[in-house]
Amino acid sequence: QSALTQPASVSGSPGQSITISCTGSSSDGGGFNYVSWYQQHPGKAPKFMIYDVNNRPSGVSNRFSTSKSGNTASLTISGLQAEDEADYYCSLYTSNNTLVFGTGTKVTVL
Amino acid sequence: EVQLVESGGGLVQPGGSLRLSCAASGFTFSNYWMHWVRQESGKGLVWVSRIKSDGSSETYADAVKGRFTISRDNAKNTLYLQMNSLRVDDTAVYYCVRRARYYAIDVWGQGTTVTVSS
């Protein structure tokens, strides 16, 4: 299964909102159910941020939200802050119990 | 505190072998499916392998099939990845990760670095 497609980079000013898309192939459409998002700062392990639609683990800010339409999922970061500058990855848990990750998006806070 | 701690990484020559370990603590290890994910320097995340909670079933990425073996010892709360016939393109940070009941990866280890080079 091919990697999910994300924009290479997205930027915004502090306080603004940005959205990162995550698109699977047409064959994923019927099974694009278990999508989650991860934040990774340089030199650190990824951090679990959100799964499905707006399900956040304890401690993750509600400035992070998600949506989904067909085989495209989106992560929106509202009220952008300097600490949000990081790489973001989506992932899809497949029906074969494997994982497919997105290509990754570098978020820059201007 | 829920924690995953990998070990066993290092420098190995092409064709060599390494065994990675991942010590789990703070949760009932035997209840969870576990995976390995790797990341080359400056590149994205790539899924490597997964094992069912009771160790009865495993799956591998095509790139490692036939060379890597995932296993677990639930009595020792430890996950393993035996890596044989290593290639230069296996060079990466390897993360041990836990799959939550809702099909997301909710816990990541700190990673262990594997370098395959002559």
Coordinates of N, CA and C in Angstrom, one line a residue:
Chain A
Q1 N 0.8 -1.2 0.0 CA 0.0 0.0 0.0 C 0.9 1.2 0.0
S2 N 0.6 2.2 -0.9 CA 1.4 3.4 -1.0 C 1.2 4.3 0.2
A3 N 2.2 5.2 0.4 CA 2.1 6.2 1.5 C 0.9 7.1 1.2
L4 N 0.4 7.6 2.2 CA -0.7 8.6 2.1 C 0.0 10.0 1.7
T5 N -0.7 10.8 1.0 CA -0.1 12.0 0.4 C -0.5 13.2 1.3
Q6 N 0.6 13.9 1.8 CA 0.4 15.1 2.5 C 1.2 16.2 1.8
P7 N 0.8 17.5 2.1 CA 1.7 18.6 1.5 C 3.0 18.6 2.2
A8 N 4.1 18.9 1.5 CA 5.4 18.9 2.1 C 5.6 19.9 3.2
S9 N 4.9 21.0 3.1 CA 5.1 22.1 4.1 C 3.8 23.0 4.1
V10 N 3.5 23.5 5.3 CA 2.5 24.4 5.5 C 3.0 25.4 6.5
S11 N 2.7 26.7 6.3 CA 3.1 27.7 7.3 C 2.0 28.7 7.6
G12 N 2.2 29.3 8.7 CA 1.2 30.3 9.2 C 1.8 31.2 10.3
S13 N 1.1 32.3 10.5 CA 1.6 33.2 11.6 C 0.9 32.8 12.9
P14 N 1.5 33.2 14.0 CA 1.0 33.0 15.3 C -0.5 33.4 15.4
G15 N -1.4 32.6 15.9 CA -2.8 32.9 16.0 C -3.6 32.5 14.9
Q16 N -3.0 32.3 13.7 CA -3.8 31.8 12.6 C -4.1 30.3 12.6
S17 N -4.9 29.9 11.7 CA -5.3 28.5 11.6 C -4.7 27.9 10.3
I18 N -4.2 26.7 10.4 CA -3.7 26.0 9.2 C -4.3 24.6 9.1
T19 N -4.4 24.1 7.9 CA -5.0 22.8 7.7 C -4.0 21.9 6.9
I20 N -3.8 20.7 7.3 CA -3.0 19.7 6.6 C -3.8 18.6 6.1
S21 N -3.7 18.3 4.8 CA -4.5 17.3 4.3 C -3.8 16.0 4.2
C22 N -4.5 14.9 4.1 CA -3.9 13.5 4.1 C -4.8 12.7 3.2
T23 N -4.3 12.4 2.0 CA -5.1 11.7 1.0 C -4.6 10.3 0.7
G24 N -5.6 9.4 0.7 CA -5.3 8.0 0.4 C -5.7 7.7 -1.1
S25 N -5.4 6.5 -1.5 CA -5.7 6.1 -2.9 C -7.2 5.8 -2.9
S26 N -7.7 5.7 -4.1 CA -9.2 5.4 -4.3 C -9.5 4.1 -3.7
S27 N -8.5 3.2 -3.6 CA -8.8 1.9 -3.0 C -8.9 1.9 -1.5
D28 N -8.5 3.1 -0.9 CA -8.6 3.2 0.5 C -10.0 3.7 0.9
G29 N -10.7 4.2 -0.1 CA -11.9 5.0 0.2 C -12.8 4.2 1.2
G30 N -13.1 3.0 0.8 CA -14.0 2.2 1.7 C -13.5 1.9 3.0
G31 N -12.1 1.9 3.2 CA -11.5 1.6 4.4 C -10.8 2.7 5.1
F32 N -11.1 3.9 4.7 CA -10.3 5.1 5.3 C -10.9 5.4 6.6
N33 N -11.0 4.5 7.5 CA -11.7 4.6 8.8 C -10.8 5.0 9.9
Y34 N -9.7 4.4 10.1 CA -8.9 4.5 11.3 C -7.7 5.4 11.0
V35 N -7.9 6.7 10.9 CA -6.9 7.7 10.7 C -6.5 8.4 12.0
S36 N -5.2 8.5 12.2 CA -4.7 9.2 13.3 C -3.5 10.1 12.9
W37 N -3.2 11.0 13.8 CA -2.2 12.1 13.5 C -1.1 12.1 14.6
Y38 N 0.1 12.4 14.2 CA 1.3 12.4 15.1 C 2.1 13.7 14.8
Q39 N 2.6 14.2 15.9 CA 3.5 15.4 15.9 C 4.9 14.9 16.2
Q40 N 5.9 15.4 15.5 CA 7.2 15.1 15.8 C 8.1 16.3 15.7
H41 N 8.7 16.6 16.9 CA 9.7 17.7 16.9 C 11.1 17.1 16.6
P42 N 12.0 17.9 16.1 CA 13.3 17.4 15.7 C 14.0 16.6 16.8
G43 N 14.5 15.4 16.4 CA 15.3 14.6 17.3 C 14.4 13.9 18.4
K44 N 13.1 14.0 18.2 CA 12.2 13.4 19.2 C 11.4 12.3 18.6
A45 N 10.8 11.4 19.4 CA 9.9 10.4 18.9 C 8.5 11.1 18.6
P46 N 7.8 10.5 17.7 CA 6.5 11.1 17.4 C 5.6 11.0 18.6
K47 N 4.6 12.0 18.6 CA 3.7 12.1 19.7 C 2.3 11.9 19.1
F48 N 1.5 11.0 19.8 CA 0.1 10.8 19.3 C -0.7 12.0 19.7
M49 N -1.4 12.6 18.7 CA -2.2 13.8 18.8 C -3.7 13.6 18.8
I50 N -4.2 12.8 17.8 CA -5.6 12.8 17.6 C -5.9 11.6 16.7
Y51 N -7.1 11.0 16.9 CA -7.5 9.9 16.0 C -9.0 10.1 15.6
D52 N -9.3 9.5 14.5 CA -10.6 9.6 13.9 C -11.0 11.1 13.8
V53 N -12.2 11.4 14.2 CA -12.7 12.8 14.2 C -12.7 13.4 15.6
N54 N -11.7 14.2 15.9 CA -11.6 15.0 17.1 C -11.5 14.2 18.4
N55 N -10.9 13.0 18.3 CA -10.7 12.2 19.5 C -9.3 12.4 19.9
R56 N -9.1 13.2 21.0 CA -7.7 13.5 21.5 C -7.4 12.8 22.8
P57 N -6.2 12.3 22.9 CA -5.8 11.8 24.2 C -5.7 12.9 25.2
S58 N -5.7 12.5 26.4 CA -5.5 13.4 27.5 C -4.3 14.3 27.4
G59 N -4.4 15.6 27.5 CA -3.2 16.4 27.5 C -3.0 17.1 26.1
V60 N -3.7 16.7 25.1 CA -3.5 17.3 23.8 C -4.6 18.5 23.7
S61 N -4.1 19.6 23.2 CA -4.9 20.8 23.2 C -6.1 20.6 22.2
N62 N -7.2 21.3 22.5 CA -8.3 21.3 21.6 C -8.1 22.2 20.5
R63 N -7.0 22.8 20.3 CA -6.6 23.6 19.2 C -6.4 22.7 17.9
F64 N -6.2 21.4 18.2 CA -6.0 20.4 17.2 C -7.4 19.8 16.9
S65 N -7.8 19.8 15.6 CA -9.1 19.1 15.3 C -8.9 18.4 13.9
T66 N -9.8 17.5 13.7 CA -9.7 16.7 12.4 C -11.1 16.7 11.8
S67 N -11.1 16.3 10.5 CA -12.3 16.1 9.7 C -11.9 15.0 8.7
K68 N -12.9 14.5 8.0 CA -12.7 13.5 7.0 C -13.8 13.5 6.0
S69 N -13.4 13.3 4.7 CA -14.3 13.2 3.6 C -13.8 12.3 2.6
G70 N -14.5 11.2 2.4 CA -14.0 10.1 1.5 C -12.7 9.6 1.9
N71 N -11.7 9.7 1.0 CA -10.4 9.2 1.3 C -9.4 10.3 1.6
T72 N -9.9 11.4 2.1 CA -9.1 12.5 2.6 C -9.4 12.9 4.0
A73 N -8.4 12.9 4.8 CA -8.5 13.4 6.2 C -7.8 14.7 6.3
S74 N -8.2 15.5 7.3 CA -7.5 16.8 7.5 C -7.3 17.1 8.9
L75 N -6.2 17.7 9.2 CA -5.8 18.2 10.6 C -5.8 19.7 10.5
T76 N -6.5 20.3 11.4 CA -6.5 21.8 11.5 C -5.9 22.2 12.9
I77 N -4.9 23.1 12.8 CA -4.4 23.6 14.0 C -4.9 25.1 14.1
S78 N -5.6 25.4 15.2 CA -6.1 26.7 15.4 C -5.3 27.5 16.4
G79 N -5.3 28.8 16.3 CA -4.5 29.6 17.2 C -3.0 29.2 17.2
L80 N -2.4 29.1 16.0 CA -1.1 28.6 15.9 C -0.1 29.2 16.9
Q81 N 0.7 28.3 17.5 CA 1.7 28.8 18.4 C 3.1 28.3 18.0
A82 N 4.1 29.0 18.5 CA 5.5 28.7 18.2 C 5.8 27.2 18.4
E83 N 5.2 26.7 19.5 CA 5.5 25.3 19.9 C 4.9 24.3 18.9
D84 N 4.0 24.7 18.0 CA 3.4 23.8 17.1 C 4.3 23.6 15.9
E85 N 5.4 24.3 15.8 CA 6.3 24.1 14.7 C 6.9 22.7 14.8
A86 N 6.7 21.8 13.9 CA 7.1 20.4 13.9 C 6.7 19.7 12.6
D87 N 7.0 18.5 12.5 CA 6.5 17.6 11.4 C 5.3 16.9 11.9
Y88 N 4.3 16.8 11.0 CA 3.1 16.1 11.3 C 2.9 15.0 10.3
Y89 N 2.5 13.8 10.8 CA 2.2 12.7 10.0 C 0.8 12.1 10.3
C90 N 0.1 11.8 9.2 CA -1.1 11.0 9.4 C -0.8 9.6 9.2
S91 N -1.7 8.7 9.7 CA -1.5 7.3 9.5 C -2.9 6.6 9.3
L92 N -2.9 5.6 8.6 CA -4.1 4.8 8.4 C -3.9 3.4 8.9
Y93 N -4.7 2.9 9.8 CA -4.6 1.5 10.2 C -5.5 0.7 9.3
T94 N -4.9 -0.3 8.6 CA -5.6 -1.0 7.5 C -6.3 -2.2 8.0
S95 N -7.1 -2.7 7.2 CA -7.9 -3.9 7.5 C -7.0 -5.2 7.6
N96 N -5.7 -5.1 7.2 CA -4.8 -6.2 7.3 C -3.9 -6.0 8.6
N97 N -4.4 -5.1 9.4 CA -3.6 -4.8 10.7 C -2.2 -4.3 10.4
T98 N -2.1 -3.5 9.4 CA -0.8 -2.9 9.1 C -1.0 -1.4 9.2
L99 N 0.1 -0.6 9.1 CA 0.0 0.8 9.2 C 0.5 1.4 7.9
V100 N -0.1 2.5 7.4 CA 0.4 3.3 6.3 C 0.5 4.7 6.8
F101 N 1.7 5.3 6.7 CA 1.9 6.6 7.1 C 1.8 7.6 5.9
G102 N 1.5 8.8 6.3 CA 1.6 9.9 5.3 C 3.0 10.3 5.0
T103 N 3.2 11.1 4.0 CA 4.5 11.5 3.6 C 5.1 12.6 4.5
G104 N 4.3 13.1 5.4 CA 4.8 14.1 6.4 C 4.7 15.5 5.9
T105 N 4.3 16.4 6.8 CA 4.2 17.9 6.6 C 5.0 18.7 7.6
K106 N 5.8 19.5 7.1 CA 6.6 20.4 8.0 C 5.8 21.7 8.2
V107 N 5.4 21.9 9.4 CA 4.7 23.1 9.8 C 5.7 24.2 10.3
T108 N 5.6 25.3 9.7 CA 6.5 26.4 10.1 C 5.6 27.6 10.6
V109 N 6.0 28.1 11.8 CA 5.3 29.2 12.4 C 6.1 30.5 12.0
L110 N 5.5 31.3 11.2 CA 6.3 32.5 10.7 C 6.6 33.5 11.8
Chain B
E1 N 3.6 5.0 35.0 CA 3.7 5.7 33.7 C 3.9 4.6 32.6
V2 N 3.1 4.8 31.6 CA 3.2 3.9 30.4 C 4.5 4.2 29.7
Q3 N 5.3 3.2 29.4 CA 6.6 3.4 28.8 C 7.1 2.3 28.0
L4 N 7.7 2.6 26.9 CA 8.4 1.6 26.0 C 9.8 2.1 25.9
V5 N 10.8 1.2 26.1 CA 12.2 1.5 26.0 C 12.9 0.5 25.1
E6 N 13.4 1.0 24.0 CA 14.1 0.1 23.1 C 15.6 0.1 23.4
S7 N 16.2 -1.0 23.0 CA 17.6 -1.2 23.1 C 18.1 -2.2 22.0
G8 N 19.4 -2.3 21.8 CA 19.9 -3.2 20.9 C 20.4 -2.7 19.6
G9 N 20.2 -1.4 19.4 CA 20.7 -0.8 18.1 C 22.2 -0.7 18.1
G10 N 22.7 -0.3 16.9 CA 24.2 -0.2 16.9 C 24.6 -0.2 15.4
L11 N 25.9 -0.3 15.3 CA 26.6 -0.4 13.9 C 26.8 -1.8 13.6
V12 N 26.4 -2.2 12.4 CA 26.6 -3.5 11.9 C 26.9 -3.5 10.4
Q13 N 27.7 -4.5 10.0 CA 28.1 -4.5 8.6 C 26.9 -5.1 7.7
P14 N 26.9 -4.7 6.5 CA 25.9 -5.3 5.6 C 26.0 -6.9 5.6
G15 N 24.8 -7.5 5.7 CA 24.7 -8.9 5.8 C 24.7 -9.4 7.2
G16 N 24.9 -8.5 8.2 CA 25.0 -8.9 9.6 C 23.6 -9.0 10.2
S17 N 23.6 -9.2 11.5 CA 22.3 -9.4 12.3 C 22.3 -8.5 13.5
L18 N 21.1 -8.1 14.0 CA 20.9 -7.4 15.2 C 19.6 -7.9 15.8
R19 N 19.5 -7.8 17.1 CA 18.2 -8.1 17.7 C 17.9 -6.9 18.6
L20 N 16.7 -6.2 18.2 CA 16.2 -5.1 19.0 C 15.3 -5.7 20.1
S21 N 15.3 -5.0 21.2 CA 14.4 -5.3 22.3 C 13.6 -4.1 22.7
C22 N 12.4 -4.3 23.2 CA 11.6 -3.2 23.7 C 11.0 -3.6 25.0
A23 N 11.4 -2.9 26.1 CA 10.8 -3.3 27.4 C 9.6 -2.4 27.7
A24 N 8.5 -3.0 28.0 CA 7.3 -2.3 28.2 C 7.0 -2.3 29.7
S25 N 6.4 -1.1 30.2 CA 6.1 -1.0 31.6 C 4.9 -0.1 31.7
G26 N 4.2 -0.2 32.9 CA 3.1 0.7 33.2 C 1.8 0.3 32.6
F27 N 1.7 -0.8 31.9 CA 0.4 -1.3 31.3 C 0.5 -2.8 31.2
T28 N -0.6 -3.5 30.9 CA -0.7 -4.9 30.8 C -0.3 -5.3 29.3
F29 N 1.0 -5.5 29.2 CA 1.6 -5.7 27.9 C 0.9 -6.8 27.1
S30 N 0.5 -7.9 27.7 CA -0.1 -9.0 27.0 C -1.5 -8.7 26.4
N31 N -2.0 -7.5 26.7 CA -3.3 -7.1 26.1 C -3.2 -6.4 24.8
Y32 N -2.0 -6.0 24.4 CA -1.9 -5.1 23.3 C -1.1 -5.7 22.1
W33 N -1.6 -5.4 20.9 CA -0.9 -5.6 19.7 C 0.3 -4.6 19.7
M34 N 1.4 -5.0 19.2 CA 2.6 -4.2 19.1 C 3.2 -4.1 17.7
H35 N 3.8 -3.0 17.4 CA 4.4 -2.8 16.1 C 5.8 -2.3 16.2
W36 N 6.5 -2.4 15.1 CA 7.8 -1.7 14.9 C 7.6 -0.7 13.7
V37 N 8.1 0.5 13.9 CA 8.1 1.5 12.9 C 9.5 2.1 12.8
R38 N 10.0 2.4 11.6 CA 11.3 2.9 11.4 C 11.3 4.2 10.7
Q39 N 12.4 5.0 10.8 CA 12.5 6.3 10.2 C 14.0 6.5 9.8
E40 N 14.2 6.6 8.6 CA 15.5 7.0 8.1 C 15.8 8.5 8.4
S41 N 17.0 8.9 8.6 CA 17.3 10.2 9.0 C 16.8 11.2 7.9
G42 N 16.0 12.2 8.4 CA 15.4 13.2 7.6 C 14.2 12.7 6.7
K43 N 13.8 11.5 6.9 CA 12.7 10.9 6.1 C 11.5 10.7 7.0
G44 N 10.5 10.1 6.3 CA 9.2 9.9 7.0 C 9.2 8.5 7.8
L45 N 8.0 8.3 8.4 CA 7.8 7.1 9.2 C 7.4 6.0 8.3
V46 N 7.9 4.8 8.5 CA 7.6 3.6 7.7 C 7.3 2.4 8.7
W47 N 6.2 1.8 8.4 CA 5.8 0.6 9.2 C 6.6 -0.6 8.8
V48 N 7.0 -1.3 9.8 CA 7.9 -2.5 9.6 C 7.2 -3.8 9.9
S49 N 6.6 -3.9 11.0 CA 6.0 -5.2 11.4 C 5.1 -5.1 12.6
R50 N 4.2 -6.1 12.8 CA 3.3 -6.1 13.9 C 3.1 -7.5 14.4
I51 N 2.7 -7.6 15.7 CA 2.4 -8.9 16.3 C 1.2 -8.8 17.1
K52 N 0.4 -9.8 17.1 CA -0.8 -9.9 17.9 C -0.5 -10.0 19.4
S53 N -1.5 -9.6 20.2 CA -1.2 -9.6 21.6 C -0.7 -10.9 22.2
D54 N -1.2 -12.0 21.7 CA -0.7 -13.3 22.3 C 0.4 -13.9 21.5
G55 N 0.9 -13.2 20.5 CA 2.0 -13.6 19.7 C 1.7 -14.6 18.6
S56 N 0.4 -14.9 18.4 CA 0.0 -15.9 17.5 C 0.0 -15.5 16.0
S57 N 0.2 -14.3 15.7 CA 0.1 -13.8 14.3 C 1.0 -12.6 14.1
E58 N 1.7 -12.6 13.0 CA 2.7 -11.5 12.7 C 2.5 -11.1 11.2
T59 N 2.8 -9.9 10.9 CA 2.8 -9.4 9.6 C 4.0 -8.5 9.4
Y60 N 4.5 -8.5 8.1 CA 5.7 -7.7 7.8 C 5.5 -6.9 6.6
A61 N 6.3 -5.8 6.5 CA 6.4 -5.0 5.3 C 7.2 -5.8 4.3
D62 N 6.8 -5.6 3.0 CA 7.5 -6.3 1.9 C 9.0 -6.1 2.0
A63 N 9.5 -4.9 2.4 CA 10.9 -4.6 2.4 C 11.7 -5.4 3.4
V64 N 11.1 -6.0 4.4 CA 11.8 -6.8 5.4 C 11.3 -8.2 5.5
K65 N 10.3 -8.6 4.7 CA 9.8 -9.9 4.8 C 10.9 -11.0 4.5
G66 N 11.0 -12.0 5.3 CA 12.0 -13.0 5.1 C 13.3 -12.7 5.7
R67 N 13.5 -11.5 6.2 CA 14.8 -11.1 6.8 C 14.6 -10.7 8.3
F68 N 13.4 -10.2 8.6 CA 13.1 -9.7 10.0 C 12.1 -10.6 10.6
T69 N 12.2 -10.8 11.9 CA 11.2 -11.6 12.7 C 10.8 -10.9 13.9
I70 N 9.6 -10.6 14.1 CA 9.0 -10.0 15.3 C 8.6 -11.1 16.3
S71 N 8.8 -10.8 17.5 CA 8.4 -11.8 18.5 C 8.1 -11.1 19.9
R72 N 7.6 -11.8 20.8 CA 7.3 -11.1 22.1 C 7.4 -12.2 23.2
D73 N 7.7 -11.7 24.4 CA 7.7 -12.6 25.6 C 6.8 -11.8 26.6
N74 N 5.5 -12.3 26.7 CA 4.6 -11.6 27.5 C 4.9 -11.7 29.0
A75 N 5.6 -12.8 29.4 CA 6.1 -13.0 30.8 C 7.1 -12.0 31.1
K76 N 7.9 -11.5 30.2 CA 9.0 -10.5 30.4 C 8.6 -9.1 30.0
N77 N 7.3 -9.0 29.5 CA 6.9 -7.7 29.0 C 7.8 -7.1 28.0
T78 N 8.3 -7.9 27.0 CA 9.3 -7.5 26.1 C 8.9 -7.8 24.7
L79 N 9.1 -6.9 23.8 CA 9.0 -7.1 22.3 C 10.3 -7.2 21.7
Y80 N 10.5 -8.0 20.6 CA 11.7 -8.1 20.0 C 11.6 -7.9 18.4
L81 N 12.7 -7.6 17.8 CA 12.8 -7.6 16.4 C 14.2 -8.2 16.0
Q82 N 14.2 -9.4 15.5 CA 15.4 -10.0 15.0 C 15.6 -9.6 13.6
M83 N 16.7 -9.0 13.3 CA 17.0 -8.5 12.0 C 18.2 -9.2 11.4
N84 N 18.0 -9.9 10.3 CA 19.1 -10.7 9.6 C 19.3 -10.1 8.2
S85 N 20.4 -10.5 7.7 CA 20.7 -10.1 6.3 C 20.5 -8.6 6.1
L86 N 21.1 -7.8 7.1 CA 20.8 -6.4 7.0 C 21.5 -5.7 5.8
R87 N 20.8 -4.7 5.4 CA 21.2 -4.0 4.2 C 21.4 -2.5 4.6
V88 N 22.2 -1.8 3.7 CA 22.4 -0.4 4.0 C 21.1 0.4 4.2
D89 N 20.1 0.0 3.4 CA 18.9 0.8 3.4 C 18.0 0.4 4.6
D90 N 18.5 -0.5 5.5 CA 17.8 -0.7 6.8 C 18.2 0.3 7.8
T91 N 19.2 1.1 7.5 CA 19.7 2.1 8.4 C 18.6 3.1 8.8
A92 N 18.3 3.2 10.1 CA 17.1 4.0 10.5 C 17.0 4.0 12.1
V93 N 16.2 4.9 12.6 CA 15.8 4.8 14.0 C 14.6 3.9 14.0
Y94 N 14.6 2.9 14.9 CA 13.5 1.9 15.0 C 12.7 2.2 16.3
Y95 N 11.4 2.4 16.1 CA 10.5 2.7 17.2 C 9.6 1.5 17.5
C96 N 9.5 1.2 18.8 CA 8.6 0.2 19.3 C 7.3 1.0 19.6
V97 N 6.2 0.5 19.2 CA 4.9 1.3 19.4 C 3.8 0.4 19.8
R98 N 2.8 0.9 20.5 CA 1.7 0.2 21.0 C 0.4 0.6 20.3
R99 N -0.3 -0.4 19.9 CA -1.6 -0.1 19.2 C -2.7 0.0 20.2
A100 N -3.4 1.1 20.2 CA -4.5 1.3 21.2 C -5.8 0.5 20.7
R101 N -6.7 0.3 21.5 CA -7.9 -0.4 21.1 C -8.7 0.2 20.0
Y102 N -8.5 1.5 19.8 CA -9.2 2.3 18.8 C -8.3 2.4 17.5
Y103 N -7.4 1.5 17.3 CA -6.6 1.4 16.1 C -5.8 2.6 15.8
A104 N -5.3 3.2 16.8 CA -4.2 4.3 16.6 C -3.0 3.8 17.4
I105 N -1.9 4.4 17.1 CA -0.6 4.1 17.8 C -0.6 5.1 18.9
D106 N -0.8 4.7 20.2 CA -0.9 5.7 21.2 C 0.3 5.9 22.1
V107 N 1.3 5.0 22.0 CA 2.5 5.0 22.8 C 3.7 4.7 21.9
W108 N 4.7 5.6 21.9 CA 6.0 5.4 21.2 C 7.1 5.3 22.1
G109 N 8.1 4.4 21.8 CA 9.3 4.4 22.5 C 10.2 5.6 22.0
Q110 N 11.4 5.7 22.6 CA 12.3 6.8 22.3 C 13.1 6.5 21.0
G111 N 13.1 5.2 20.6 CA 13.8 4.8 19.4 C 15.2 4.3 19.7
T112 N 15.6 3.4 18.8 CA 17.0 2.9 18.9 C 17.6 3.0 17.4
T113 N 18.8 3.4 17.3 CA 19.4 3.7 16.0 C 20.1 2.5 15.5
V114 N 19.8 2.1 14.3 CA 20.5 1.0 13.6 C 21.2 1.6 12.4
T115 N 22.5 1.3 12.4 CA 23.3 1.8 11.2 C 24.0 0.6 10.6
V116 N 23.7 0.4 9.3 CA 24.3 -0.7 8.5 C 25.3 -0.1 7.5
S117 N 26.5 -0.4 7.8 CA 27.6 0.3 7.0 C 28.9 -0.6 7.1
S118 N 29.6 -0.6 6.0 CA 30.9 -1.3 6.0 C 32.0 -0.3 6.4

